XYZ file of C-alpha atoms in Angstrom:
271
model
C 37.489 -15.616 0.306
C 35.504 -13.711 2.914
C 38.686 -12.090 4.213
C 39.110 -10.224 0.903
C 35.730 -8.543 1.132
C 35.266 -5.146 2.700
C 32.416 -4.975 5.186
C 30.375 -1.850 5.822
C 28.105 -1.186 8.773
C 25.240 1.114 7.932
C 24.447 2.221 11.451
C 26.877 2.309 14.364
C 24.707 1.576 17.388
C 25.085 -1.037 20.105
C 24.614 -4.124 17.943
C 26.861 -2.856 15.160
C 29.506 -2.077 17.773
C 29.137 -5.569 19.228
C 29.642 -7.150 15.820
C 32.612 -4.930 14.982
C 34.239 -5.748 18.308
C 33.726 -9.481 17.850
C 34.892 -9.534 14.243
C 38.118 -7.735 15.088
C 38.861 -9.588 18.338
C 38.230 -12.962 16.703
C 40.723 -12.107 13.960
C 38.178 -12.614 11.171
C 38.816 -9.113 9.811
C 41.368 -6.425 10.517
C 40.026 -2.911 11.212
C 41.133 -1.666 7.796
C 38.658 -4.074 6.158
C 35.694 -2.505 7.963
C 33.901 0.791 7.419
C 30.900 2.352 9.116
C 28.404 5.128 8.608
C 26.010 6.724 11.066
C 24.339 10.122 11.049
C 25.560 10.477 14.636
C 29.169 11.594 14.236
C 29.931 10.843 17.888
C 29.213 7.157 17.307
C 31.592 7.087 14.358
C 34.227 8.870 16.407
C 33.845 6.332 19.205
C 34.176 3.357 16.843
C 37.276 4.862 15.271
C 38.924 5.640 18.598
C 38.086 2.227 20.075
C 38.470 -0.129 17.104
C 40.223 2.007 14.453
C 37.325 1.494 12.054
C 37.062 4.291 9.525
C 33.783 6.176 9.224
C 32.368 7.238 5.857
C 30.839 10.589 4.928
C 27.506 9.195 3.670
C 25.708 5.885 3.510
C 26.106 5.900 -0.283
C 29.874 6.265 0.104
C 29.811 3.223 2.379
C 27.849 1.135 -0.135
C 30.209 2.080 -2.947
C 33.276 1.150 -0.895
C 32.118 -2.166 0.580
C 31.056 -5.556 -0.752
C 29.184 -6.713 2.339
C 26.616 -4.272 3.692
C 25.248 -4.808 7.184
C 22.026 -2.879 7.709
C 22.178 -1.987 11.397
C 19.640 0.842 11.447
C 16.401 1.033 13.416
C 13.415 -0.632 11.730
C 11.528 2.669 11.756
C 14.036 4.318 9.383
C 14.809 1.306 7.188
C 12.621 2.443 4.275
C 14.312 5.841 4.139
C 17.774 4.260 4.210
C 16.942 1.726 1.495
C 15.548 4.493 -0.687
C 18.837 6.376 -0.348
C 21.136 3.460 -1.216
C 19.061 1.533 -3.768
C 20.813 2.970 -6.818
C 24.244 1.970 -5.496
C 23.439 -1.602 -4.495
C 24.229 -4.268 -7.086
C 23.933 -8.027 -7.375
C 27.609 -8.146 -6.381
C 26.784 -6.976 -2.869
C 25.743 -9.139 0.042
C 23.153 -7.293 2.120
C 22.774 -8.474 5.711
C 19.967 -6.927 7.747
C 19.882 -7.088 11.547
C 16.780 -4.882 11.857
C 13.993 -6.459 13.896
C 10.792 -7.222 12.021
C 11.955 -6.151 8.556
C 11.284 -8.901 6.022
C 13.586 -9.855 3.161
C 10.749 -9.162 0.724
C 10.529 -5.544 1.877
C 14.274 -4.991 1.465
C 14.201 -6.519 -2.006
C 11.262 -4.321 -2.968
C 13.726 -1.414 -2.770
C 16.951 -3.089 -3.887
C 15.698 -5.600 -6.457
C 14.848 -9.280 -6.263
C 18.238 -10.373 -7.620
C 20.207 -8.703 -4.808
C 21.361 -11.275 -2.213
C 19.614 -10.359 1.059
C 20.175 -12.173 4.336
C 18.112 -11.466 7.430
C 19.717 -11.913 10.836
C 18.585 -11.571 14.430
C 21.635 -11.330 16.717
C 21.642 -10.340 20.386
C 23.738 -8.133 22.651
C 25.877 -10.865 24.290
C 27.743 -10.609 20.991
C 29.625 -7.845 22.846
C 31.509 -10.591 24.708
C 31.423 -13.085 21.812
C 28.649 -15.073 23.520
C 25.829 -14.034 21.217
C 23.304 -16.145 19.361
C 22.203 -15.263 15.840
C 19.456 -16.735 13.679
C 20.022 -16.420 9.927
C 17.496 -16.592 7.064
C 18.413 -16.345 3.396
C 16.583 -14.729 0.520
C 16.116 -16.585 -2.754
C 19.039 -14.830 -4.458
C 21.567 -15.904 -1.801
C 24.148 -18.535 -2.767
C 25.625 -21.113 -0.427
C 28.937 -19.239 -0.399
C 27.200 -15.971 0.471
C 25.278 -17.645 3.274
C 28.530 -19.099 4.596
C 30.041 -15.613 4.537
C 27.244 -14.273 6.730
C 27.442 -17.202 9.134
C 31.216 -16.819 9.373
C 30.791 -13.175 10.405
C 28.172 -14.050 13.016
C 30.148 -16.961 14.428
C 32.860 -14.444 15.244
C 30.538 -13.155 17.978
C 28.955 -16.389 19.212
C 26.838 -19.137 17.697
C 24.746 -18.911 14.540
C 22.054 -21.137 13.093
C 19.793 -21.020 10.049
C 16.007 -20.753 10.223
C 13.111 -20.298 7.868
C 12.280 -16.600 7.713
C 8.768 -17.217 9.049
C 10.389 -18.056 12.407
C 12.224 -14.743 12.684
C 9.581 -12.910 14.714
C 9.704 -15.674 17.317
C 13.511 -15.610 17.294
C 13.384 -11.856 17.857
C 11.195 -12.367 20.913
C 13.256 -15.187 22.446
C 16.936 -14.505 21.785
C 16.865 -10.988 20.347
C 14.833 -9.446 23.177
C 15.635 -12.208 25.671
C 18.668 -10.571 27.287
C 16.476 -7.633 28.292
C 13.999 -9.979 29.956
C 16.790 -11.853 31.725
C 18.313 -8.602 33.000
C 14.924 -7.519 34.356
C 14.524 -10.844 36.176
C 18.044 -10.432 37.569
C 17.134 -6.942 38.783
C 14.165 -8.444 40.620
C 16.431 -11.075 42.184
C 18.797 -8.333 43.339
C 15.926 -6.336 44.854
C 14.645 -9.423 46.678
C 18.163 -10.222 47.906
C 18.638 -6.701 49.258
C 15.361 -7.021 51.157
C 16.949 -9.927 53.029
C 19.587 -7.564 54.420
C 22.415 -7.730 51.858
C 24.090 -4.617 50.499
C 23.797 -3.780 46.789
C 27.283 -4.949 45.812
C 26.935 -8.312 47.519
C 23.426 -8.831 46.152
C 24.542 -8.136 42.586
C 27.523 -10.498 42.884
C 25.350 -13.280 44.283
C 22.712 -12.930 41.586
C 25.034 -12.479 38.606
C 27.197 -15.432 39.598
C 24.135 -17.609 40.223
C 22.765 -16.881 36.742
C 26.200 -17.228 35.157
C 27.025 -20.483 36.890
C 23.616 -21.971 36.143
C 23.881 -21.034 32.453
C 27.370 -22.449 32.129
C 26.311 -25.664 33.863
C 23.352 -25.993 31.491
C 25.625 -25.394 28.500
C 28.261 -27.925 29.545
C 25.971 -30.659 30.906
C 24.415 -33.520 28.973
C 21.424 -33.337 31.303
C 18.209 -31.578 30.314
C 17.115 -28.386 32.048
C 14.443 -30.388 33.823
C 17.007 -32.901 35.084
C 19.306 -30.111 36.260
C 16.403 -28.528 38.126
C 15.629 -31.825 39.842
C 19.286 -32.129 40.911
C 18.942 -29.081 43.133
C 15.405 -29.830 44.308
C 15.268 -32.000 47.424
C 11.826 -33.288 48.481
C 10.447 -31.010 51.161
C 13.373 -28.594 50.779
C 13.788 -24.909 50.132
C 14.066 -25.147 46.346
C 10.902 -27.194 46.138
C 9.069 -24.623 48.242
C 10.189 -21.794 45.987
C 9.330 -23.740 42.831
C 5.880 -24.506 44.194
C 5.380 -20.777 44.692
C 6.450 -20.173 41.077
C 4.007 -22.782 39.860
C 1.097 -21.472 41.905
C 1.715 -17.995 40.479
C 1.742 -19.330 36.907
C 5.225 -18.129 36.019
C 5.102 -20.275 32.858
C 2.103 -18.337 31.603
C 3.876 -15.087 32.422
C 6.904 -16.076 30.324
C 4.618 -17.173 27.483
C 2.972 -13.754 27.613
C 6.318 -11.948 27.472
C 7.403 -13.884 24.378
C 4.064 -13.509 22.581
C 3.971 -9.757 23.278
C 7.504 -9.273 21.946
C 6.755 -11.432 18.901
C 3.604 -9.432 18.132
C 5.647 -6.232 18.297
C 8.169 -7.680 15.836
C 5.332 -8.488 13.443
C 3.963 -4.954 13.847
C 7.361 -3.378 13.107
C 7.611 -5.458 9.953
C 4.373 -3.984 8.627
C 5.481 -0.364 8.932
């Protein structure tokens, strides 16, 4: 059973912390079944003090102690990390990578083609167990191993499987998406303040508007287009604002954001 397997986080940054928090709060694992390693000792100290997750002395110690290895390091240092741990990884491990742009083939070129490697793109709303994660399996991954990965990710939100060729697009949409949404929210707050509202009121108005709209979209059987039409009266204020959006080609702008982020993911995967 998954619960009998020790999970190690190689890297203790924001996403690793989000996953650790969700796993523990969901009850999937207890803190004593999780270990972490990071070359930043302050991050390990913080994880221990907050979640009682024990840090390891080296990444090799982590690999030796754990059955499930979650690669949560930056894409730029992935090759160095894989080189360090390759002699300690066996076919009995499950390796789960959450590094943007890094292909399964590259990981297996270091660890061996028979090592089960799963590639995941989660996002930061996992911090509040509202994340979305796309999961792609390497050829050596069994159904049970895939279910183990999905079980971990479902502890922090929703998870779905994709073909690996879609991962760069997933990275752009849901992986990077929260950053784009936050920037749009910042712009809404700035525009609201220009209408005479103070910062606190503007933030509350904007956050609750985005939150309420998202929750309505999630709970409704209506399409996004139908929900938009519900609030758009002919000749009204919403229609006027939407016409302004259309005339300024906001759809093309969003397309450009996604394509740019996707291209960057592809670039990172080549390094």
